[in-house]
mmCIF file of C-alpha atoms in Angstrom:
data_model
loop_
_atom_site.group_PDB
_atom_site.id
_atom_site.type_symbol
_atom_site.label_atom_id
_atom_site.label_comp_id
_atom_site.label_asym_id
_atom_site.label_seq_id
_atom_site.Cartn_x
_atom_site.Cartn_y
_atom_site.Cartn_z
ATOM 1 C CA MET A 1001 -7.025 46.342 -2.671
ATOM 2 C CA LYS A 1002 -9.077 44.226 -0.157
ATOM 3 C CA LYS A 1003 -9.962 41.973 -3.895
ATOM 4 C CA ILE A 1004 -6.603 41.415 -4.086
ATOM 5 C CA LEU A 1005 -5.337 40.340 -0.694
ATOM 6 C CA PHE A 1006 -8.656 38.144 -0.724
ATOM 7 C CA ILE A 1007 -7.395 36.265 -3.743
ATOM 8 C CA LEU A 1008 -3.853 35.816 -2.514
ATOM 9 C CA LEU A 1009 -4.918 34.529 0.692
ATOM 10 C CA VAL A 1010 -7.170 32.024 -0.853
ATOM 11 C CA CYS A 1011 -3.920 31.008 -3.106
ATOM 12 C CA VAL A 1012 -1.811 30.408 0.060
ATOM 13 C CA ALA A 1013 -4.777 28.657 1.404
ATOM 14 C CA VAL A 1014 -5.155 26.420 -1.547
ATOM 15 C CA LEU A 1015 -0.949 25.721 -2.056
ATOM 16 C CA SER A 1016 -0.812 24.613 1.588
ATOM 17 C CA CYS A 1017 -3.214 21.521 1.571
ATOM 18 C CA ASP A 1018 -1.713 18.541 1.598
ATOM 19 C CA ASP A 1019 -2.730 16.280 -1.247
ATOM 20 C CA ASP A 1020 -0.746 13.534 0.057
ATOM 21 C CA THR A 1021 -2.865 12.748 2.908
ATOM 22 C CA LEU A 1022 -4.314 9.276 2.507
ATOM 23 C CA THR A 1023 -7.217 7.577 4.117
ATOM 24 C CA TYR A 1024 -7.165 4.313 5.019
ATOM 25 C CA GLU A 1025 -10.606 1.888 4.726
ATOM 26 C CA SER A 1026 -9.511 -0.969 7.000
ATOM 27 C CA ASN A 1027 -7.627 -1.642 9.920
ATOM 28 C CA GLY A 1028 -5.767 -5.180 10.335
ATOM 29 C CA GLN A 1029 -2.882 -7.224 11.541
ATOM 30 C CA ILE A 1030 -0.181 -9.053 9.347
ATOM 31 C CA LEU A 1031 -0.342 -12.510 11.205
ATOM 32 C CA GLY A 1032 2.754 -13.886 9.019
ATOM 33 C CA LEU A 1033 3.497 -16.607 6.553
ATOM 34 C CA ASP A 1034 1.079 -19.298 5.729
ATOM 35 C CA LEU A 1035 2.774 -22.478 5.667
ATOM 36 C CA ALA A 1036 0.012 -24.600 5.276
ATOM 37 C CA LEU A 1037 0.615 -27.419 2.130
ATOM 38 C CA CYS A 1038 -2.947 -26.648 0.117
ATOM 39 C CA THR A 1039 -3.596 -25.182 -3.286
ATOM 40 C CA CYS A 1040 -4.168 -21.421 -1.831
ATOM 41 C CA CYS A 1041 -1.731 -21.617 0.795
ATOM 42 C CA GLY A 1042 1.552 -19.945 0.953
ATOM 43 C CA SER A 1043 1.544 -16.739 0.841
ATOM 44 C CA TRP A 1044 0.786 -13.819 4.027
ATOM 45 C CA LEU A 1045 -1.933 -13.938 6.368
ATOM 46 C CA ILE A 1046 -3.594 -10.913 6.947
ATOM 47 C CA GLN A 1047 -6.672 -10.240 9.702
ATOM 48 C CA ILE A 1048 -8.784 -7.559 8.560
ATOM 49 C CA GLU A 1049 -11.099 -5.898 11.702
ATOM 50 C CA GLY A 1050 -14.743 -7.192 11.176
ATOM 51 C CA LYS A 1051 -13.824 -10.052 9.094
ATOM 52 C CA GLU A 1052 -14.237 -13.547 10.043
ATOM 53 C CA SER A 1053 -11.590 -15.220 8.529
ATOM 54 C CA PRO A 1054 -8.144 -13.887 7.850
ATOM 55 C CA TYR A 1055 -7.522 -13.182 4.118
ATOM 56 C CA GLN A 1056 -4.206 -13.878 2.117
ATOM 57 C CA PHE A 1057 -1.870 -11.630 0.253
ATOM 58 C CA VAL A 1058 1.097 -11.952 -1.887
ATOM 59 C CA ALA A 1059 2.474 -8.951 -1.816
ATOM 60 C CA LEU A 1060 2.735 -5.368 -0.336
ATOM 61 C CA PRO A 1061 2.724 -2.234 -2.615
ATOM 62 C CA GLN A 1062 6.123 -1.499 -3.671
ATOM 63 C CA ASP A 1063 6.223 1.748 -1.645
ATOM 64 C CA SER A 1064 5.396 0.239 1.460
ATOM 65 C CA ASP A 1065 7.919 0.528 4.347
ATOM 66 C CA ILE A 1066 7.048 -2.564 5.959
ATOM 67 C CA ASP A 1067 9.566 -5.672 5.692
ATOM 68 C CA LEU A 1068 7.885 -8.669 6.168
ATOM 69 C CA THR A 1069 10.916 -10.802 5.550
ATOM 70 C CA THR A 1070 12.629 -9.123 8.713
ATOM 71 C CA ALA A 1071 9.242 -8.103 10.753
ATOM 72 C CA ASN A 1072 7.781 -9.435 14.338
ATOM 73 C CA PHE A 1073 4.272 -10.593 14.253
ATOM 74 C CA PRO A 1074 1.745 -9.650 13.903
ATOM 75 C CA ILE A 1075 1.928 -6.269 12.505
ATOM 76 C CA ASP A 1076 -0.859 -3.818 13.509
ATOM 77 C CA VAL A 1077 -1.843 -1.788 9.941
ATOM 78 C CA GLN A 1078 -4.038 0.348 8.353
ATOM 79 C CA LEU A 1079 -4.847 -0.213 5.085
ATOM 80 C CA ASN A 1080 -6.755 -0.371 1.834
ATOM 81 C CA TRP A 1081 -7.543 -3.397 0.109
ATOM 82 C CA GLU A 1082 -9.883 -5.776 -2.629
ATOM 83 C CA LEU A 1083 -10.908 -8.917 -3.207
ATOM 84 C CA ALA A 1084 -9.100 -9.942 -5.588
ATOM 85 C CA THR A 1085 -10.740 -11.182 -9.298
ATOM 86 C CA THR A 1086 -8.765 -14.307 -10.123
ATOM 87 C CA GLY A 1087 -7.136 -17.257 -8.238
ATOM 88 C CA CYS A 1088 -8.146 -18.202 -4.947
ATOM 89 C CA SER A 1089 -11.702 -16.611 -2.844
ATOM 90 C CA ASN A 1090 -9.542 -15.787 0.128
ATOM 91 C CA TYR A 1091 -6.971 -13.484 -1.640
ATOM 92 C CA ILE A 1092 -6.688 -9.949 -1.708
ATOM 93 C CA ILE A 1093 -4.754 -6.756 -3.333
ATOM 94 C CA ILE A 1094 -3.314 -4.755 -0.974
ATOM 95 C CA GLU A 1095 -3.527 -1.519 -2.351
ATOM 96 C CA ALA A 1096 -2.195 0.753 0.393
ATOM 97 C CA ILE A 1097 -0.902 -0.041 3.574
ATOM 98 C CA ASP A 1098 1.105 1.292 6.552
ATOM 99 C CA LEU A 1099 2.146 0.788 10.200
ATOM 100 C CA PHE A 1100 -0.882 1.573 12.453
#
């Protein structure tokens, strides 16, 4: 009987775990639209904590609740990102983002 109770408790504990918890790797601040006229300009600017210069990005993930067209900048965010492998060297791809 004790073994069955123990197994039931373990099952309940496992099933109650929240698998949707996302850990963010960086904090940052979306600064706004880059209005400079150059080859690698015209996208959104984001300053990532601990990095000297701002990066640029073209889009947020589809599941993001942040609307860049109506936002008041700067926007404090937490995010997961990686450097883009094509294009300009200061572009990033934002994999996940949320308000901080």
